[in-house]
PDB file of C-alpha atoms in Angstrom:
ATOM      1  CA  UNK Z1047      27.469 -87.798  88.546  1.00  0.00           C
ATOM      2  CA  UNK Z1048      24.997 -86.422  91.124  1.00  0.00           C
ATOM      3  CA  UNK Z1049      22.790 -83.492  90.525  1.00  0.00           C
ATOM      4  CA  UNK Z1050      24.913 -80.274  90.595  1.00  0.00           C
ATOM      5  CA  UNK Z1051      23.776 -76.862  91.709  1.00  0.00           C
ATOM      6  CA  UNK Z1052      26.297 -74.037  91.905  1.00  0.00           C
ATOM      7  CA  UNK Z1053      26.546 -71.854  94.957  1.00  0.00           C
ATOM      8  CA  UNK Z1054      26.220 -68.122  94.563  1.00  0.00           C
ATOM      9  CA  UNK Z1055      29.875 -67.730  95.309  1.00  0.00           C
ATOM     10  CA  UNK Z1056      30.762 -70.250  92.595  1.00  0.00           C
ATOM     11  CA  UNK Z1057      28.569 -68.518  90.023  1.00  0.00           C
ATOM     12  CA  UNK Z1058      29.856 -65.041  90.888  1.00  0.00           C
ATOM     13  CA  UNK Z1059      33.530 -66.244  90.837  1.00  0.00           C
ATOM     14  CA  UNK Z1060      33.125 -67.983  87.488  1.00  0.00           C
ATOM     15  CA  UNK Z1061      31.363 -65.015  85.859  1.00  0.00           C
ATOM     16  CA  UNK Z1062      33.950 -62.558  87.077  1.00  0.00           C
ATOM     17  CA  UNK Z1063      36.786 -64.804  85.965  1.00  0.00           C
ATOM     18  CA  UNK Z1064      35.637 -65.221  82.351  1.00  0.00           C
ATOM     19  CA  UNK Z1065      34.755 -61.484  82.071  1.00  0.00           C
ATOM     20  CA  UNK Z1066      38.115 -60.291  83.343  1.00  0.00           C
ATOM     21  CA  UNK Z1067      40.811 -62.576  81.865  1.00  0.00           C
ATOM     22  CA  UNK Z1068      43.786 -60.745  80.483  1.00  0.00           C
ATOM     23  CA  UNK Z1069      44.524 -60.868  76.740  1.00  0.00           C
ATOM     24  CA  UNK Z1070      47.053 -63.472  75.495  1.00  0.00           C
ATOM     25  CA  UNK Z1071      48.487 -64.396  72.099  1.00  0.00           C
ATOM     26  CA  UNK Z1072      46.173 -66.917  70.456  1.00  0.00           C
ATOM     27  CA  UNK Z1073      46.445 -68.900  67.281  1.00  0.00           C
ATOM     28  CA  UNK Z1074      42.827 -67.999  66.757  1.00  0.00           C
ATOM     29  CA  UNK Z1075      40.134 -65.819  68.284  1.00  0.00           C
ATOM     30  CA  UNK Z1076      36.608 -67.164  67.992  1.00  0.00           C
ATOM     31  CA  UNK Z1077      33.432 -65.062  68.316  1.00  0.00           C
ATOM     32  CA  UNK Z1078      30.425 -67.202  69.372  1.00  0.00           C
ATOM     33  CA  UNK Z1079      27.227 -66.446  67.471  1.00  0.00           C
ATOM     34  CA  UNK Z1080      25.433 -63.356  68.733  1.00  0.00           C
ATOM     35  CA  UNK Z1081      21.812 -62.219  68.906  1.00  0.00           C
ATOM     36  CA  UNK Z1082      22.255 -59.572  66.173  1.00  0.00           C
ATOM     37  CA  UNK Z1083      22.087 -56.676  68.622  1.00  0.00           C
ATOM     38  CA  UNK Z1084      23.799 -53.805  66.838  1.00  0.00           C
ATOM     39  CA  UNK Z1085      25.380 -52.071  69.873  1.00  0.00           C
ATOM     40  CA  UNK Z1086      26.688 -55.318  71.483  1.00  0.00           C
ATOM     41  CA  UNK Z1087      27.926 -56.601  68.094  1.00  0.00           C
ATOM     42  CA  UNK Z1088      29.822 -53.365  67.373  1.00  0.00           C
ATOM     43  CA  UNK Z1089      31.556 -53.539  70.746  1.00  0.00           C
ATOM     44  CA  UNK Z1090      32.394 -57.195  70.213  1.00  0.00           C
ATOM     45  CA  UNK Z1091      33.774 -56.738  66.629  1.00  0.00           C
ATOM     46  CA  UNK Z1092      35.736 -53.637  67.769  1.00  0.00           C
ATOM     47  CA  UNK Z1093      37.438 -55.712  70.587  1.00  0.00           C
ATOM     48  CA  UNK Z1094      38.054 -58.586  68.251  1.00  0.00           C
ATOM     49  CA  UNK Z1095      39.773 -56.235  65.636  1.00  0.00           C
ATOM     50  CA  UNK Z1096      41.738 -54.645  68.399  1.00  0.00           C
ATOM     51  CA  UNK Z1097      43.272 -58.014  69.480  1.00  0.00           C
ATOM     52  CA  UNK Z1098      44.050 -58.724  65.886  1.00  0.00           C
ATOM     53  CA  UNK Z1099      45.661 -55.299  65.338  1.00  0.00           C
ATOM     54  CA  UNK Z1100      47.820 -55.771  68.449  1.00  0.00           C
ATOM     55  CA  UNK Z1101      49.042 -59.071  67.260  1.00  0.00           C
ATOM     56  CA  UNK Z1102      47.301 -61.101  69.917  1.00  0.00           C
ATOM     57  CA  UNK Z1103      45.009 -63.060  67.494  1.00  0.00           C
ATOM     58  CA  UNK Z1104      46.540 -64.456  64.379  1.00  0.00           C
ATOM     59  CA  UNK Z1105      43.129 -65.381  62.954  1.00  0.00           C
ATOM     60  CA  UNK Z1106      39.568 -64.290  63.747  1.00  0.00           C
ATOM     61  CA  UNK Z1107      36.592 -66.693  63.335  1.00  0.00           C
ATOM     62  CA  UNK Z1108      32.864 -66.361  63.314  1.00  0.00           C
ATOM     63  CA  UNK Z1109      29.894 -68.704  62.950  1.00  0.00           C
ATOM     64  CA  UNK Z1110      29.123 -69.550  59.324  1.00  0.00           C
ATOM     65  CA  UNK Z1111      25.357 -69.351  58.819  1.00  0.00           C
ATOM     66  CA  UNK Z1112      24.587 -66.907  55.975  1.00  0.00           C
ATOM     67  CA  UNK Z1113      22.177 -63.975  56.292  1.00  0.00           C
ATOM     68  CA  UNK Z1114      19.610 -66.066  54.314  1.00  0.00           C
ATOM     69  CA  UNK Z1115      19.962 -69.066  56.607  1.00  0.00           C
ATOM     70  CA  UNK Z1116      19.644 -66.905  59.803  1.00  0.00           C
ATOM     71  CA  UNK Z1117      16.580 -64.982  58.578  1.00  0.00           C
ATOM     72  CA  UNK Z1118      14.907 -68.254  57.580  1.00  0.00           C
ATOM     73  CA  UNK Z1119      15.266 -69.673  61.158  1.00  0.00           C
ATOM     74  CA  UNK Z1120      15.044 -66.548  63.421  1.00  0.00           C
ATOM     75  CA  UNK Z1121      13.359 -63.163  63.634  1.00  0.00           C
ATOM     76  CA  UNK Z1122      16.606 -61.442  62.514  1.00  0.00           C
ATOM     77  CA  UNK Z1123      17.423 -59.530  59.295  1.00  0.00           C
ATOM     78  CA  UNK Z1124      20.821 -58.587  57.867  1.00  0.00           C
ATOM     79  CA  UNK Z1125      22.747 -60.742  60.295  1.00  0.00           C
ATOM     80  CA  UNK Z1126      24.963 -63.627  59.187  1.00  0.00           C
ATOM     81  CA  UNK Z1127      28.503 -64.546  57.993  1.00  0.00           C
ATOM     82  CA  UNK Z1128      28.508 -61.965  55.290  1.00  0.00           C
ATOM     83  CA  UNK Z1129      27.678 -59.125  57.637  1.00  0.00           C
ATOM     84  CA  UNK Z1130      30.300 -60.352  60.236  1.00  0.00           C
ATOM     85  CA  UNK Z1131      33.013 -60.671  57.555  1.00  0.00           C
ATOM     86  CA  UNK Z1132      32.239 -57.263  56.096  1.00  0.00           C
ATOM     87  CA  UNK Z1133      32.321 -55.692  59.582  1.00  0.00           C
ATOM     88  CA  UNK Z1134      35.788 -57.299  60.380  1.00  0.00           C
ATOM     89  CA  UNK Z1135      37.208 -56.283  57.032  1.00  0.00           C
ATOM     90  CA  UNK Z1136      36.153 -52.613  57.641  1.00  0.00           C
ATOM     91  CA  UNK Z1137      38.001 -52.838  60.984  1.00  0.00           C
ATOM     92  CA  UNK Z1138      41.265 -53.902  59.408  1.00  0.00           C
ATOM     93  CA  UNK Z1139      41.225 -57.701  59.720  1.00  0.00           C
ATOM     94  CA  UNK Z1140      42.727 -59.223  56.539  1.00  0.00           C
ATOM     95  CA  UNK Z1141      40.417 -61.358  54.565  1.00  0.00           C
ATOM     96  CA  UNK Z1142      42.757 -64.352  54.658  1.00  0.00           C
ATOM     97  CA  UNK Z1143      42.696 -64.160  58.392  1.00  0.00           C
ATOM     98  CA  UNK Z1144      39.027 -64.438  58.798  1.00  0.00           C
ATOM     99  CA  UNK Z1145      37.590 -67.979  59.001  1.00  0.00           C
ATOM    100  CA  UNK Z1146      34.089 -69.418  59.041  1.00  0.00           C
ATOM    101  CA  UNK Z1147      33.388 -71.918  61.739  1.00  0.00           C
ATOM    102  CA  UNK Z1148      31.647 -74.690  59.809  1.00  0.00           C
ATOM    103  CA  UNK Z1149      29.482 -76.679  59.126  1.00  0.00           C
ATOM    104  CA  UNK Z1150      26.406 -74.562  59.873  1.00  0.00           C
ATOM    105  CA  UNK Z1151      25.337 -74.648  63.541  1.00  0.00           C
ATOM    106  CA  UNK Z1152      22.639 -72.711  65.445  1.00  0.00           C
ATOM    107  CA  UNK Z1153      23.557 -73.671  68.943  1.00  0.00           C
ATOM    108  CA  UNK Z1154      26.441 -73.293  71.376  1.00  0.00           C
ATOM    109  CA  UNK Z1155      27.264 -77.094  71.471  1.00  0.00           C
ATOM    110  CA  UNK Z1156      27.473 -77.245  67.618  1.00  0.00           C
ATOM    111  CA  UNK Z1157      29.719 -74.178  67.451  1.00  0.00           C
ATOM    112  CA  UNK Z1158      32.000 -75.708  70.165  1.00  0.00           C
ATOM    113  CA  UNK Z1159      32.326 -78.988  68.272  1.00  0.00           C
ATOM    114  CA  UNK Z1160      33.066 -77.180  64.946  1.00  0.00           C
ATOM    115  CA  UNK Z1161      35.691 -75.066  66.646  1.00  0.00           C
ATOM    116  CA  UNK Z1162      37.477 -78.041  68.249  1.00  0.00           C
ATOM    117  CA  UNK Z1163      37.381 -79.839  64.926  1.00  0.00           C
ATOM    118  CA  UNK Z1164      39.110 -76.853  63.272  1.00  0.00           C
ATOM    119  CA  UNK Z1165      41.657 -76.661  66.136  1.00  0.00           C
ATOM    120  CA  UNK Z1166      42.578 -80.195  65.430  1.00  0.00           C
ATOM    121  CA  UNK Z1167      42.912 -79.653  61.696  1.00  0.00           C
ATOM    122  CA  UNK Z1168      44.954 -76.471  62.020  1.00  0.00           C
ATOM    123  CA  UNK Z1169      46.938 -77.918  65.056  1.00  0.00           C
ATOM    124  CA  UNK Z1170      46.284 -74.781  67.080  1.00  0.00           C
ATOM    125  CA  UNK Z1171      47.497 -74.773  70.641  1.00  0.00           C
ATOM    126  CA  UNK Z1172      45.972 -71.592  72.022  1.00  0.00           C
ATOM    127  CA  UNK Z1173      42.419 -70.246  71.353  1.00  0.00           C
ATOM    128  CA  UNK Z1174      40.705 -67.225  72.764  1.00  0.00           C
ATOM    129  CA  UNK Z1175      36.823 -67.113  72.750  1.00  0.00           C
ATOM    130  CA  UNK Z1176      34.531 -64.094  72.890  1.00  0.00           C
ATOM    131  CA  UNK Z1177      30.753 -63.913  73.390  1.00  0.00           C
ATOM    132  CA  UNK Z1178      28.129 -61.608  74.679  1.00  0.00           C
ATOM    133  CA  UNK Z1179      28.858 -60.919  78.418  1.00  0.00           C
ATOM    134  CA  UNK Z1180      25.913 -63.146  79.699  1.00  0.00           C
ATOM    135  CA  UNK Z1181      26.865 -65.915  77.384  1.00  0.00           C
ATOM    136  CA  UNK Z1182      30.665 -66.020  77.820  1.00  0.00           C
ATOM    137  CA  UNK Z1183      30.724 -68.411  80.803  1.00  0.00           C
ATOM    138  CA  UNK Z1184      28.496 -71.019  79.139  1.00  0.00           C
ATOM    139  CA  UNK Z1185      30.641 -71.054  76.010  1.00  0.00           C
ATOM    140  CA  UNK Z1186      33.667 -71.692  78.159  1.00  0.00           C
ATOM    141  CA  UNK Z1187      31.980 -74.457  80.089  1.00  0.00           C
ATOM    142  CA  UNK Z1188      30.781 -76.092  76.912  1.00  0.00           C
ATOM    143  CA  UNK Z1189      34.253 -76.225  75.328  1.00  0.00           C
ATOM    144  CA  UNK Z1190      35.830 -77.534  78.453  1.00  0.00           C
ATOM    145  CA  UNK Z1191      33.352 -80.443  78.571  1.00  0.00           C
ATOM    146  CA  UNK Z1192      34.135 -81.456  74.941  1.00  0.00           C
ATOM    147  CA  UNK Z1193      37.937 -81.428  75.288  1.00  0.00           C
ATOM    148  CA  UNK Z1194      39.927 -84.577  75.034  1.00  0.00           C
ATOM    149  CA  UNK Z1195      41.161 -86.116  78.288  1.00  0.00           C
ATOM    150  CA  UNK Z1196      43.779 -85.046  79.233  1.00  0.00           C
ATOM    151  CA  UNK Z1197      43.227 -81.747  77.412  1.00  0.00           C
ATOM    152  CA  UNK Z1198      45.841 -80.390  75.043  1.00  0.00           C
ATOM    153  CA  UNK Z1199      44.237 -77.045  74.185  1.00  0.00           C
ATOM    154  CA  UNK Z1200      44.606 -73.744  76.057  1.00  0.00           C
ATOM    155  CA  UNK Z1201      41.342 -71.840  75.947  1.00  0.00           C
ATOM    156  CA  UNK Z1202      41.179 -68.248  77.176  1.00  0.00           C
ATOM    157  CA  UNK Z1203      38.311 -65.756  77.495  1.00  0.00           C
ATOM    158  CA  UNK Z1204      38.105 -62.180  76.308  1.00  0.00           C
ATOM    159  CA  UNK Z1205      35.079 -60.094  76.955  1.00  0.00           C
ATOM    160  CA  UNK Z1206      34.539 -56.732  75.488  1.00  0.00           C
ATOM    161  CA  UNK Z1207      34.153 -53.998  78.053  1.00  0.00           C
ATOM    162  CA  UNK Z1208      31.072 -53.959  80.402  1.00  0.00           C
ATOM    163  CA  UNK Z1209      31.313 -50.152  80.819  1.00  0.00           C
ATOM    164  CA  UNK Z1210      28.652 -47.903  79.550  1.00  0.00           C
ATOM    165  CA  UNK Z1211      26.354 -50.755  78.820  1.00  0.00           C
ATOM    166  CA  UNK Z1212      22.657 -50.285  79.740  1.00  0.00           C
ATOM    167  CA  UNK Z1213      21.735 -53.535  81.485  1.00  0.00           C
ATOM    168  CA  UNK Z1214      18.078 -52.518  81.401  1.00  0.00           C
ATOM    169  CA  UNK Z1215      17.939 -52.051  77.674  1.00  0.00           C
ATOM    170  CA  UNK Z1216      15.851 -54.850  76.054  1.00  0.00           C
ATOM    171  CA  UNK Z1217      17.778 -57.340  73.949  1.00  0.00           C
ATOM    172  CA  UNK Z1218      16.070 -59.748  71.628  1.00  0.00           C
ATOM    173  CA  UNK Z1219      16.948 -63.352  71.896  1.00  0.00           C
ATOM    174  CA  UNK Z1220      15.285 -65.666  69.280  1.00  0.00           C
ATOM    175  CA  UNK Z1221      15.125 -69.399  70.147  1.00  0.00           C
ATOM    176  CA  UNK Z1222      15.538 -71.987  67.393  1.00  0.00           C
ATOM    177  CA  UNK Z1223      12.209 -73.650  66.697  1.00  0.00           C
ATOM    178  CA  UNK Z1224      10.507 -71.380  69.206  1.00  0.00           C
ATOM    179  CA  UNK Z1225      11.520 -73.083  72.484  1.00  0.00           C
ATOM    180  CA  UNK Z1226      14.441 -75.093  73.986  1.00  0.00           C
ATOM    181  CA  UNK Z1227      14.808 -77.940  76.521  1.00  0.00           C
ATOM    182  CA  UNK Z1228      14.038 -75.584  79.321  1.00  0.00           C
ATOM    183  CA  UNK Z1229      10.809 -74.461  77.739  1.00  0.00           C
ATOM    184  CA  UNK Z1230      12.315 -70.948  77.065  1.00  0.00           C
ATOM    185  CA  UNK Z1231      10.854 -69.049  74.145  1.00  0.00           C
ATOM    186  CA  UNK Z1232      11.881 -65.902  72.227  1.00  0.00           C
ATOM    187  CA  UNK Z1233      12.983 -63.172  74.646  1.00  0.00           C
ATOM    188  CA  UNK Z1234      12.977 -59.419  74.457  1.00  0.00           C
ATOM    189  CA  UNK Z1235      14.230 -58.638  77.984  1.00  0.00           C
ATOM    190  CA  UNK Z1236      16.913 -56.537  79.756  1.00  0.00           C
ATOM    191  CA  UNK Z1237      20.409 -58.041  79.715  1.00  0.00           C
ATOM    192  CA  UNK Z1238      20.002 -59.064  83.416  1.00  0.00           C
ATOM    193  CA  UNK Z1239      17.169 -61.317  82.388  1.00  0.00           C
ATOM    194  CA  UNK Z1240      19.389 -62.974  79.730  1.00  0.00           C
ATOM    195  CA  UNK Z1241      22.020 -63.489  82.393  1.00  0.00           C
ATOM    196  CA  UNK Z1242      19.506 -65.286  84.517  1.00  0.00           C
ATOM    197  CA  UNK Z1243      18.317 -67.388  81.641  1.00  0.00           C
ATOM    198  CA  UNK Z1244      21.886 -68.465  80.752  1.00  0.00           C
ATOM    199  CA  UNK Z1245      22.436 -69.412  84.373  1.00  0.00           C
ATOM    200  CA  UNK Z1246      19.481 -71.729  84.103  1.00  0.00           C
ATOM    201  CA  UNK Z1247      21.191 -73.302  81.009  1.00  0.00           C
ATOM    202  CA  UNK Z1248      24.464 -73.601  82.860  1.00  0.00           C
ATOM    203  CA  UNK Z1249      22.754 -75.591  85.635  1.00  0.00           C
ATOM    204  CA  UNK Z1250      20.626 -77.763  83.319  1.00  0.00           C
ATOM    205  CA  UNK Z1251      23.300 -78.687  80.759  1.00  0.00           C
ATOM    206  CA  UNK Z1252      25.894 -79.444  83.451  1.00  0.00           C
ATOM    207  CA  UNK Z1253      23.868 -82.462  84.510  1.00  0.00           C
ATOM    208  CA  UNK Z1254      24.628 -85.873  83.103  1.00  0.00           C
ATOM    209  CA  UNK Z1255      22.075 -86.622  80.283  1.00  0.00           C
ATOM    210  CA  UNK Z1256      21.532 -90.082  81.750  1.00  0.00           C
ATOM    211  CA  UNK Z1257      20.529 -88.418  84.935  1.00  0.00           C
ATOM    212  CA  UNK Z1258      18.199 -85.897  83.501  1.00  0.00           C
ATOM    213  CA  UNK Z1259      16.680 -88.036  80.755  1.00  0.00           C
ATOM    214  CA  UNK Z1260      17.217 -85.137  78.253  1.00  0.00           C
ATOM    215  CA  UNK Z1261      19.044 -85.186  74.971  1.00  0.00           C
ATOM    216  CA  UNK Z1262      21.623 -82.408  75.359  1.00  0.00           C
ATOM    217  CA  UNK Z1263      25.323 -81.931  75.256  1.00  0.00           C
ATOM    218  CA  UNK Z1264      26.751 -81.719  78.805  1.00  0.00           C
ATOM    219  CA  UNK Z1265      28.552 -78.553  79.972  1.00  0.00           C
ATOM    220  CA  UNK Z1266      31.294 -78.670  82.458  1.00  0.00           C
ATOM    221  CA  UNK Z1267      30.487 -77.627  86.026  1.00  0.00           C
ATOM    222  CA  UNK Z1268      32.028 -74.603  87.610  1.00  0.00           C
ATOM    223  CA  UNK Z1269      34.417 -76.664  89.716  1.00  0.00           C
ATOM    224  CA  UNK Z1270      35.477 -78.629  86.572  1.00  0.00           C
ATOM    225  CA  UNK Z1271      36.111 -75.263  84.949  1.00  0.00           C
ATOM    226  CA  UNK Z1272      38.438 -74.049  87.744  1.00  0.00           C
ATOM    227  CA  UNK Z1273      40.229 -77.397  87.695  1.00  0.00           C
ATOM    228  CA  UNK Z1274      40.945 -76.935  84.054  1.00  0.00           C
ATOM    229  CA  UNK Z1275      42.125 -73.402  84.564  1.00  0.00           C
ATOM    230  CA  UNK Z1276      44.477 -74.452  87.309  1.00  0.00           C
ATOM    231  CA  UNK Z1277      46.355 -76.774  84.905  1.00  0.00           C
ATOM    232  CA  UNK Z1278      45.873 -74.792  81.738  1.00  0.00           C
ATOM    233  CA  UNK Z1279      49.323 -72.939  81.880  1.00  0.00           C
ATOM    234  CA  UNK Z1280      51.052 -76.341  81.931  1.00  0.00           C
ATOM    235  CA  UNK Z1281      49.356 -77.756  78.824  1.00  0.00           C
TER     236      UNK Z1281
END
């Protein structure tokens, strides 16, 4: 494929789409790994528990690294599977309905592969994904790129509310091994800066690895995303 660069309209349309999808019934809701921000995590877990309580998510899944594994690799303390499970239980999600997305992964591509492996094992047909607002689009693009052709799985997005969020409040973003393919290092910046950083990832990882010469898992482009959405209802 040729080098792809999204237009401003494409980017805005895609972001607004993934952040505003209506809730649907899902066999499973999966929460992509977060940055351990207490305020955003609380909003996210509240939204997930609400979907479960309303009968719109039969099971709720989170990434499986333990608190010890996370603290060993990142500048984060107290965040990991045990914390997430405890918080979901306290919000009324039944223990048997909480699943760990395994094996351990510390990147979006690994989480996406693990989730699709579990989808196949459980024979789920509909899955909803949730992530921090600035990360939601990239998670969706990554999953679409990894789907079988033709796709059989319906994937929907659910973002927790954007209201009353201070976009200028610094949020820490630790990077595994200190930097990534783009040369990005640990961040402690306002959410708007994180949005810009994820945009760079969306563009970079949508390129064919053979074209870029980098070792990465390709994301779908935004046009590919909208083609998937257009036929999703008929899957």
